[in-house]
Amino acid sequence: MFENNAICKLLNIKYPIFQGGMAWIGTAELASAVSNAGGLGIIGAGHMPPDVLRAEIQKCKGWTDKPFGVNIMLMSPFVKEVMQVVIDERVSVITTGAGNPGEYMPALKEIGTKVIPVVASVALAKRLVRSGADAVIAEGTESGGHIGEITTMALLPQVVDAVDVPVIGAGGIGDSRGMAAAFALGAQAIQMGSRFVLSEECIAHPNYKELVLKAKDRSTVVTGTTLGHPVRTIGNKLTRKYQEMEANGASAEELEKLGAGSLHRATHEGDVENGSVMIGEISGMLSDIKPVKAIIEDIVNGLPGVITGIQETCK
Ligand code: TUI
């Protein structure tokens, strides 16, 4: 299976499954487990200072001999320094989020690092492919955390039609059906975040995982739209306060102050009422915590049955 898959060949991985590079919880523990299970584990650099990222990369190298990546969040105050760290450490693949990585592309390409930006629009996908992106991740608004506006269902086939590099589908994917759907829309691989939050290896606080387990289809909300960077999280005390302030015309500064440190408060301190519980809409479907290897194998092993089911429906 997947011997001819463009992404497996490009990155030298067994399964075309990426783990979303989630800030604070996409650590070396999770990334190495995903890579060891045959997918692409990705360390989420988020707002990490460069020395912390370097230590995380070195831990990951110690725990897996398989390829892994780093996600660089382009809104980070340390973006230039963390780019230098991935260059120094010769990380084989980077993904980027929340912006346009065009200016960093030449230096990364020069050392052979594969660059796979997350895009939320056709226009940015085309621009980045012209700048040398090896593949793009088309991420729909169903995702958790910082998001774009278009759904995966509508964005993915439009990006596939617009570029001549492999496309990875992301946003709203959590099982074999989601993987088959992404393939049907033209993706060569998938990326999942929420599904891997509910893994044994993910270091998120038990309260965080508990809230994700309890999530239903309409449990997430989007805040930050007025600031120009919408973020999807589980609705809680923090989001209600945020929405109230947003509606009353609070300044960007006041809103940013409310959000500061809120992700760590939820992921590490377990305060899931006043912290930011970033998660995708598919969390409503997820009902168990499993080892990463089981998550990946269950999805891959379930694919043929889904495809047969589609053929039955079409008879
Ligand atoms: O990056 C993400 N998701 C994230 S990053 C993150 S860390 C964070 N912490 C506090 C506040 C906000 C974020 C949590 N989740 N996903 C990738 C992604 N990128 N989704 C959407 C985009 C995107 C959006 C607009 C990429 C490019 C873009 O256009 C920028 C441009 O210049 O055209």
GROMACS .gro file of C-alpha atoms and ligand atoms in nm:
model
  348
    1MET     CA    1   0.000   0.000   0.000
    2PHE     CA    2   0.114   0.355  -0.083
    3GLU     CA    3   0.424   0.239  -0.278
    4ASN     CA    4   0.336   0.489  -0.553
    5ASN     CA    5   0.207   0.762  -0.324
    6ALA     CA    6   0.372   1.093  -0.415
    7ILE     CA    7   0.401   1.214  -0.054
    8CYS     CA    8   0.536   0.883   0.079
    9LYS     CA    9   0.800   0.891  -0.195
   10LEU     CA   10   0.883   1.260  -0.146
   11LEU     CA   11   0.933   1.227   0.230
   12ASN     CA   12   1.035   0.862   0.257
   13ILE     CA   13   0.749   0.769   0.493
   14LYS     CA   14   0.531   0.456   0.506
   15TYR     CA   15   0.185   0.612   0.541
   16PRO     CA   16   0.061   0.943   0.393
   17ILE     CA   17  -0.050   1.070   0.733
   18PHE     CA   18   0.084   1.392   0.891
   19GLN     CA   19   0.035   1.490   1.251
   20GLY     CA   20  -0.061   1.858   1.269
   21GLY     CA   21   0.220   2.058   1.432
   22MET     CA   22   0.027   2.178   1.734
   23ALA     CA   23   0.175   2.445   1.962
   24TRP     CA   24   0.262   2.316   2.314
   25ILE     CA   25   0.131   1.964   2.251
   26GLY     CA   26   0.304   1.869   1.927
   27THR     CA   27   0.614   1.781   2.130
   28ALA     CA   28   0.895   1.534   2.061
   29GLU     CA   29   0.691   1.269   2.248
   30LEU     CA   30   0.402   1.288   1.999
   31ALA     CA   31   0.610   1.362   1.688
   32SER     CA   32   0.850   1.070   1.742
   33ALA     CA   33   0.558   0.833   1.811
   34VAL     CA   34   0.386   0.932   1.485
   35SER     CA   35   0.708   0.897   1.286
   36ASN     CA   36   0.786   0.562   1.448
   37ALA     CA   37   0.436   0.443   1.351
   38GLY     CA   38   0.504   0.527   0.984
   39GLY     CA   39   0.344   0.873   0.955
   40LEU     CA   40   0.509   1.214   0.962
   41GLY     CA   41   0.543   1.345   1.317
   42ILE     CA   42   0.569   1.723   1.338
   43ILE     CA   43   0.700   1.929   1.628
   44GLY     CA   44   0.483   2.238   1.671
   45ALA     CA   45   0.716   2.533   1.728
   46GLY     CA   46   0.427   2.770   1.811
   47HIS     CA   47   0.580   3.056   2.009
   48MET     CA   48   0.878   2.845   2.129
   49PRO     CA   49   1.204   3.028   2.184
   50PRO     CA   50   1.481   2.895   1.957
   51ASP     CA   51   1.679   2.711   2.229
   52VAL     CA   52   1.365   2.524   2.342
   53LEU     CA   53   1.294   2.417   1.983
   54ARG     CA   54   1.653   2.300   1.937
   55ALA     CA   55   1.624   2.081   2.249
   56GLU     CA   56   1.293   1.939   2.125
   57ILE     CA   57   1.442   1.854   1.784
   58GLN     CA   58   1.737   1.683   1.950
   59LYS     CA   59   1.505   1.479   2.174
   60CYS     CA   60   1.306   1.372   1.868
   61LYS     CA   61   1.623   1.268   1.685
   62GLY     CA   62   1.706   1.052   1.987
   63TRP     CA   63   1.366   0.882   1.984
   64THR     CA   64   1.320   0.809   1.614
   65ASP     CA   65   1.541   0.737   1.317
   66LYS     CA   66   1.248   0.812   1.082
   67PRO     CA   67   1.185   1.147   0.911
   68PHE     CA   68   1.000   1.407   1.116
   69GLY     CA   69   0.913   1.771   1.061
   70VAL     CA   70   0.879   2.104   1.241
   71ASN     CA   71   0.582   2.338   1.202
   72ILE     CA   72   0.678   2.702   1.209
   73MET     CA   73   0.407   2.941   1.315
   74LEU     CA   74   0.478   3.253   1.115
   75MET     CA   75   0.314   3.484   1.372
   76SER     CA   76   0.574   3.380   1.632
   77PRO     CA   77   0.795   3.660   1.764
   78PHE     CA   78   1.089   3.417   1.720
   79VAL     CA   79   1.019   3.321   1.359
   80LYS     CA   80   1.358   3.426   1.220
   81GLU     CA   81   1.552   3.252   1.496
   82VAL     CA   82   1.349   2.928   1.477
   83MET     CA   83   1.401   2.918   1.099
   84GLN     CA   84   1.773   2.932   1.169
   85VAL     CA   85   1.740   2.643   1.417
   86VAL     CA   86   1.568   2.417   1.161
   87ILE     CA   87   1.839   2.506   0.912
   88ASP     CA   88   2.122   2.436   1.163
   89GLU     CA   89   1.959   2.107   1.267
   90ARG     CA   90   1.899   2.003   0.904
   91VAL     CA   91   1.533   1.917   0.975
   92SER     CA   92   1.421   1.728   0.666
   93VAL     CA   93   1.074   1.883   0.631
   94ILE     CA   94   0.904   2.195   0.759
   95THR     CA   95   0.543   2.297   0.744
   96THR     CA   96   0.436   2.655   0.808
   97GLY     CA   97   0.119   2.809   0.938
   98ALA     CA   98  -0.060   3.138   0.988
   99GLY     CA   99   0.112   3.332   0.712
  100ASN     CA  100   0.326   3.341   0.400
  101PRO     CA  101   0.670   3.174   0.429
  102GLY     CA  102   0.790   3.301   0.088
  103GLU     CA  103   1.089   3.499   0.220
  104TYR     CA  104   1.235   3.190   0.396
  105MET     CA  105   1.197   2.956   0.101
  106PRO     CA  106   1.536   3.011  -0.073
  107ALA     CA  107   1.746   2.936   0.237
  108LEU     CA  108   1.546   2.622   0.317
  109LYS     CA  109   1.551   2.494  -0.040
  110GLU     CA  110   1.924   2.551  -0.061
  111ILE     CA  111   1.993   2.288   0.206
  112GLY     CA  112   1.733   2.046   0.068
  113THR     CA  113   1.470   2.090   0.339
  114LYS     CA  114   1.127   2.009   0.200
  115VAL     CA  115   0.891   2.303   0.250
  116ILE     CA  116   0.520   2.230   0.284
  117PRO     CA  117   0.315   2.539   0.375
  118VAL     CA  118  -0.036   2.530   0.512
  119VAL     CA  119  -0.264   2.733   0.286
  120ALA     CA  120  -0.621   2.844   0.336
  121SER     CA  121  -0.670   2.984  -0.016
  122VAL     CA  122  -0.601   2.898  -0.379
  123ALA     CA  123  -0.416   3.227  -0.434
  124LEU     CA  124  -0.157   3.159  -0.163
  125ALA     CA  125  -0.118   2.796  -0.278
  126LYS     CA  126  -0.033   2.913  -0.632
  127ARG     CA  127   0.206   3.182  -0.511
  128LEU     CA  128   0.397   2.943  -0.282
  129VAL     CA  129   0.424   2.673  -0.545
  130ARG     CA  130   0.579   2.936  -0.776
  131SER     CA  131   0.827   3.012  -0.493
  132GLY     CA  132   0.926   2.645  -0.472
  133ALA     CA  133   0.693   2.473  -0.220
  134ASP     CA  134   0.735   2.095  -0.251
  135ALA     CA  135   0.369   2.030  -0.159
  136VAL     CA  136   0.093   2.226   0.013
  137ILE     CA  137  -0.144   2.145   0.296
  138ALA     CA  138  -0.495   2.269   0.213
  139GLU     CA  139  -0.647   2.325   0.555
  140GLY     CA  140  -1.019   2.387   0.592
  141THR     CA  141  -1.191   2.597   0.854
  142GLU     CA  142  -1.301   2.282   1.041
  143SER     CA  143  -0.953   2.268   1.196
  144GLY     CA  144  -0.862   2.372   1.546
  145GLY     CA  145  -0.648   2.671   1.633
  146HIS     CA  146  -0.569   2.943   1.379
  147ILE     CA  147  -0.793   2.889   1.076
  148GLY     CA  148  -0.896   3.020   0.736
  149GLU     CA  149  -1.252   3.068   0.611
  150ILE     CA  150  -1.314   2.796   0.351
  151THR     CA  151  -1.424   2.440   0.432
  152THR     CA  152  -1.203   2.144   0.349
  153MET     CA  153  -1.472   2.011   0.112
  154ALA     CA  154  -1.458   2.328  -0.098
  155LEU     CA  155  -1.091   2.427  -0.054
  156LEU     CA  156  -0.918   2.096  -0.119
  157PRO     CA  157  -1.037   2.023  -0.475
  158GLN     CA  158  -0.980   2.387  -0.575
  159VAL     CA  159  -0.620   2.376  -0.451
  160VAL     CA  160  -0.568   2.035  -0.617
  161ASP     CA  161  -0.686   2.182  -0.949
  162ALA     CA  162  -0.470   2.493  -0.913
  163VAL     CA  163  -0.124   2.346  -0.839
  164ASP     CA  164   0.103   2.081  -0.985
  165VAL     CA  165   0.252   1.958  -0.655
  166PRO     CA  166   0.100   1.700  -0.419
  167VAL     CA  167  -0.169   1.834  -0.185
  168ILE     CA  168  -0.228   1.722   0.174
  169GLY     CA  169  -0.586   1.760   0.299
  170ALA     CA  170  -0.646   1.886   0.653
  171GLY     CA  171  -0.940   1.997   0.863
  172GLY     CA  172  -1.222   1.770   0.978
  173ILE     CA  173  -1.041   1.442   0.918
  174GLY     CA  174  -1.041   1.186   1.200
  175ASP     CA  175  -1.096   0.837   1.059
  176SER     CA  176  -1.075   0.619   0.746
  177ARG     CA  177  -1.386   0.785   0.599
  178GLY     CA  178  -1.222   1.126   0.625
  179MET     CA  179  -0.904   0.993   0.467
  180ALA     CA  180  -1.097   0.837   0.177
  181ALA     CA  181  -1.293   1.161   0.131
  182ALA     CA  182  -0.971   1.364   0.112
  183PHE     CA  183  -0.834   1.119  -0.145
  184ALA     CA  184  -1.158   1.146  -0.343
  185LEU     CA  185  -1.107   1.524  -0.355
  186GLY     CA  186  -0.758   1.473  -0.498
  187ALA     CA  187  -0.535   1.479  -0.191
  188GLN     CA  188  -0.228   1.255  -0.179
  189ALA     CA  189  -0.209   1.261   0.201
  190ILE     CA  190  -0.393   1.381   0.509
  191GLN     CA  191  -0.302   1.581   0.817
  192MET     CA  192  -0.480   1.530   1.147
  193GLY     CA  193  -0.447   1.727   1.470
  194SER     CA  194  -0.747   1.653   1.692
  195ARG     CA  195  -0.724   1.275   1.647
  196PHE     CA  196  -0.364   1.280   1.776
  197VAL     CA  197  -0.456   1.498   2.076
  198LEU     CA  198  -0.652   1.193   2.192
  199SER     CA  199  -0.346   0.967   2.187
  200GLU     CA  200  -0.165   0.816   2.482
  201GLU     CA  201   0.159   0.981   2.377
  202CYS     CA  202   0.015   1.336   2.358
  203ILE     CA  203   0.128   1.524   2.669
  204ALA     CA  204  -0.181   1.749   2.688
  205HIS     CA  205  -0.324   1.775   3.043
  206PRO     CA  206  -0.589   1.507   3.122
  207ASN     CA  207  -0.851   1.783   3.166
  208TYR     CA  208  -0.783   1.897   2.807
  209LYS     CA  209  -0.827   1.545   2.671
  210GLU     CA  210  -1.138   1.495   2.885
  211LEU     CA  211  -1.304   1.806   2.739
  212VAL     CA  212  -1.215   1.698   2.384
  213LEU     CA  213  -1.363   1.352   2.455
  214LYS     CA  214  -1.685   1.517   2.573
  215ALA     CA  215  -1.707   1.752   2.273
  216LYS     CA  216  -2.012   1.731   2.047
  217ASP     CA  217  -2.057   1.852   1.690
  218ARG     CA  218  -2.129   2.213   1.797
  219SER     CA  219  -1.888   2.241   2.090
  220THR     CA  220  -1.629   2.459   1.916
  221VAL     CA  221  -1.650   2.833   1.852
  222VAL     CA  222  -1.443   3.080   1.654
  223THR     CA  223  -1.308   3.394   1.817
  224GLY     CA  224  -1.060   3.656   1.698
  225THR     CA  225  -1.233   3.730   1.369
  226THR     CA  226  -1.231   4.105   1.438
  227LEU     CA  227  -0.853   4.088   1.497
  228GLY     CA  228  -0.805   3.922   1.159
  229HIS     CA  229  -0.680   3.593   1.301
  230PRO     CA  230  -0.971   3.362   1.378
  231VAL     CA  231  -0.904   3.078   1.620
  232ARG     CA  232  -1.124   2.771   1.679
  233THR     CA  233  -1.148   2.640   2.037
  234ILE     CA  234  -1.400   2.467   2.260
  235GLY     CA  235  -1.653   2.720   2.389
  236ASN     CA  236  -1.589   2.795   2.757
  237LYS     CA  237  -1.564   3.082   3.007
  238LEU     CA  238  -1.269   3.230   2.818
  239THR     CA  239  -1.445   3.234   2.480
  240ARG     CA  240  -1.761   3.384   2.633
  241LYS     CA  241  -1.555   3.663   2.789
  242TYR     CA  242  -1.374   3.712   2.458
  243GLN     CA  243  -1.698   3.727   2.258
  244GLU     CA  244  -1.846   3.976   2.504
  245MET     CA  245  -1.540   4.201   2.474
  246GLU     CA  246  -1.532   4.161   2.093
  247ALA     CA  247  -1.902   4.261   2.073
  248ASN     CA  248  -1.838   4.565   2.292
  249GLY     CA  249  -1.562   4.685   2.060
  250ALA     CA  250  -1.261   4.601   2.277
  251SER     CA  251  -0.926   4.705   2.130
  252ALA     CA  252  -0.687   4.456   1.970
  253GLU     CA  253  -0.454   4.513   2.264
  254GLU     CA  254  -0.721   4.423   2.522
  255LEU     CA  255  -0.820   4.110   2.329
  256GLU     CA  256  -0.460   4.000   2.284
  257LYS     CA  257  -0.403   4.046   2.657
  258LEU     CA  258  -0.696   3.813   2.731
  259GLY     CA  259  -0.554   3.551   2.493
  260ALA     CA  260  -0.193   3.570   2.612
  261GLY     CA  261  -0.074   3.250   2.776
  262SER     CA  262  -0.421   3.095   2.744
  263LEU     CA  263  -0.313   2.792   2.540
  264HIS     CA  264  -0.050   2.687   2.794
  265ARG     CA  265  -0.304   2.741   3.074
  266ALA     CA  266  -0.525   2.474   2.913
  267THR     CA  267  -0.264   2.231   2.774
  268HIS     CA  268  -0.029   2.224   3.074
  269GLU     CA  269  -0.209   2.366   3.379
  270GLY     CA  270  -0.537   2.192   3.294
  271ASP     CA  271  -0.747   2.507   3.339
  272VAL     CA  272  -0.989   2.432   3.058
  273GLU     CA  273  -1.243   2.697   3.166
  274ASN     CA  274  -1.011   3.000   3.151
  275GLY     CA  275  -0.765   2.851   2.902
  276SER     CA  276  -0.778   2.808   2.525
  277VAL     CA  277  -0.877   2.454   2.424
  278MET     CA  278  -0.784   2.459   2.055
  279ILE     CA  279  -0.943   2.164   1.872
  280GLY     CA  280  -1.114   2.090   1.541
  281GLU     CA  281  -1.483   2.031   1.470
  282ILE     CA  282  -1.421   1.657   1.423
  283SER     CA  283  -1.361   1.632   1.800
  284GLY     CA  284  -1.736   1.562   1.827
  285MET     CA  285  -1.677   1.227   1.655
  286LEU     CA  286  -1.378   1.117   1.865
  287SER     CA  287  -1.451   0.895   2.161
  288ASP     CA  288  -1.133   0.721   2.272
  289ILE     CA  289  -0.770   0.771   2.367
  290LYS     CA  290  -0.543   0.523   2.190
  291PRO     CA  291  -0.173   0.472   2.127
  292VAL     CA  292  -0.054   0.658   1.816
  293LYS     CA  293   0.031   0.330   1.641
  294ALA     CA  294  -0.328   0.206   1.684
  295ILE     CA  295  -0.470   0.538   1.558
  296ILE     CA  296  -0.264   0.517   1.239
  297GLU     CA  297  -0.315   0.144   1.180
  298ASP     CA  298  -0.690   0.160   1.242
  299ILE     CA  299  -0.725   0.439   0.986
  300VAL     CA  300  -0.511   0.267   0.723
  301ASN     CA  301  -0.670  -0.074   0.781
  302GLY     CA  302  -1.017   0.078   0.758
  303LEU     CA  303  -0.956   0.235   0.415
  304PRO     CA  304  -1.029  -0.067   0.190
  305GLY     CA  305  -1.367  -0.119   0.362
  306VAL     CA  306  -1.462   0.244   0.305
  307ILE     CA  307  -1.363   0.222  -0.061
  308THR     CA  308  -1.565  -0.100  -0.104
  309GLY     CA  309  -1.860   0.074   0.061
  310ILE     CA  310  -1.836   0.357  -0.190
  311GLN     CA  311  -1.832   0.106  -0.477
  312GLU     CA  312  -2.143  -0.064  -0.332
  313THR     CA  313  -2.320   0.272  -0.314
  314CYS     CA  314  -2.238   0.334  -0.678
  315LYS     CA  315  -2.360  -0.004  -0.809
  316TUI     O1  316  -0.123   2.762   1.203
  316TUI     C1  317  -0.223   2.696   1.210
  316TUI     N1  318  -0.287   2.673   1.326
  316TUI     C2  319  -0.249   2.718   1.448
  316TUI     S1  320  -0.112   2.806   1.483
  316TUI     C3  321  -0.153   2.812   1.642
  316TUI     S2  322  -0.057   2.895   1.761
  316TUI     C4  323  -0.150   3.030   1.798
  316TUI     N2  324  -0.140   3.072   1.922
  316TUI     C5  325  -0.210   3.177   1.961
  316TUI     C6  326  -0.292   3.245   1.875
  316TUI     C7  327  -0.303   3.204   1.749
  316TUI     C8  328  -0.232   3.093   1.708
  316TUI     C9  329  -0.267   2.745   1.662
  316TUI     N3  330  -0.318   2.692   1.553
  316TUI     N4  331  -0.279   2.642   1.101
  316TUI    C10  332  -0.228   2.666   0.972
  316TUI    C11  333  -0.305   2.771   0.905
  316TUI     N5  334  -0.251   2.865   0.836
  316TUI     N6  335  -0.438   2.781   0.902
  316TUI    C12  336  -0.467   2.889   0.826
  316TUI    C13  337  -0.348   2.942   0.785
  316TUI    C14  338  -0.323   3.055   0.702
  316TUI    C15  339  -0.408   3.164   0.703
  316TUI    C16  340  -0.381   3.274   0.623
  316TUI    C17  341  -0.211   3.056   0.621
  316TUI    C18  342  -0.184   3.165   0.542
  316TUI    C19  343  -0.269   3.273   0.543
  316TUI     O2  344  -0.248   3.378   0.460
  316TUI    C20  345  -0.152   3.470   0.492
  316TUI    C21  346  -0.115   3.555   0.374
  316TUI     O3  347  -0.021   3.631   0.391
  316TUI     O4  348  -0.178   3.542   0.270
   0.00000   0.00000   0.00000
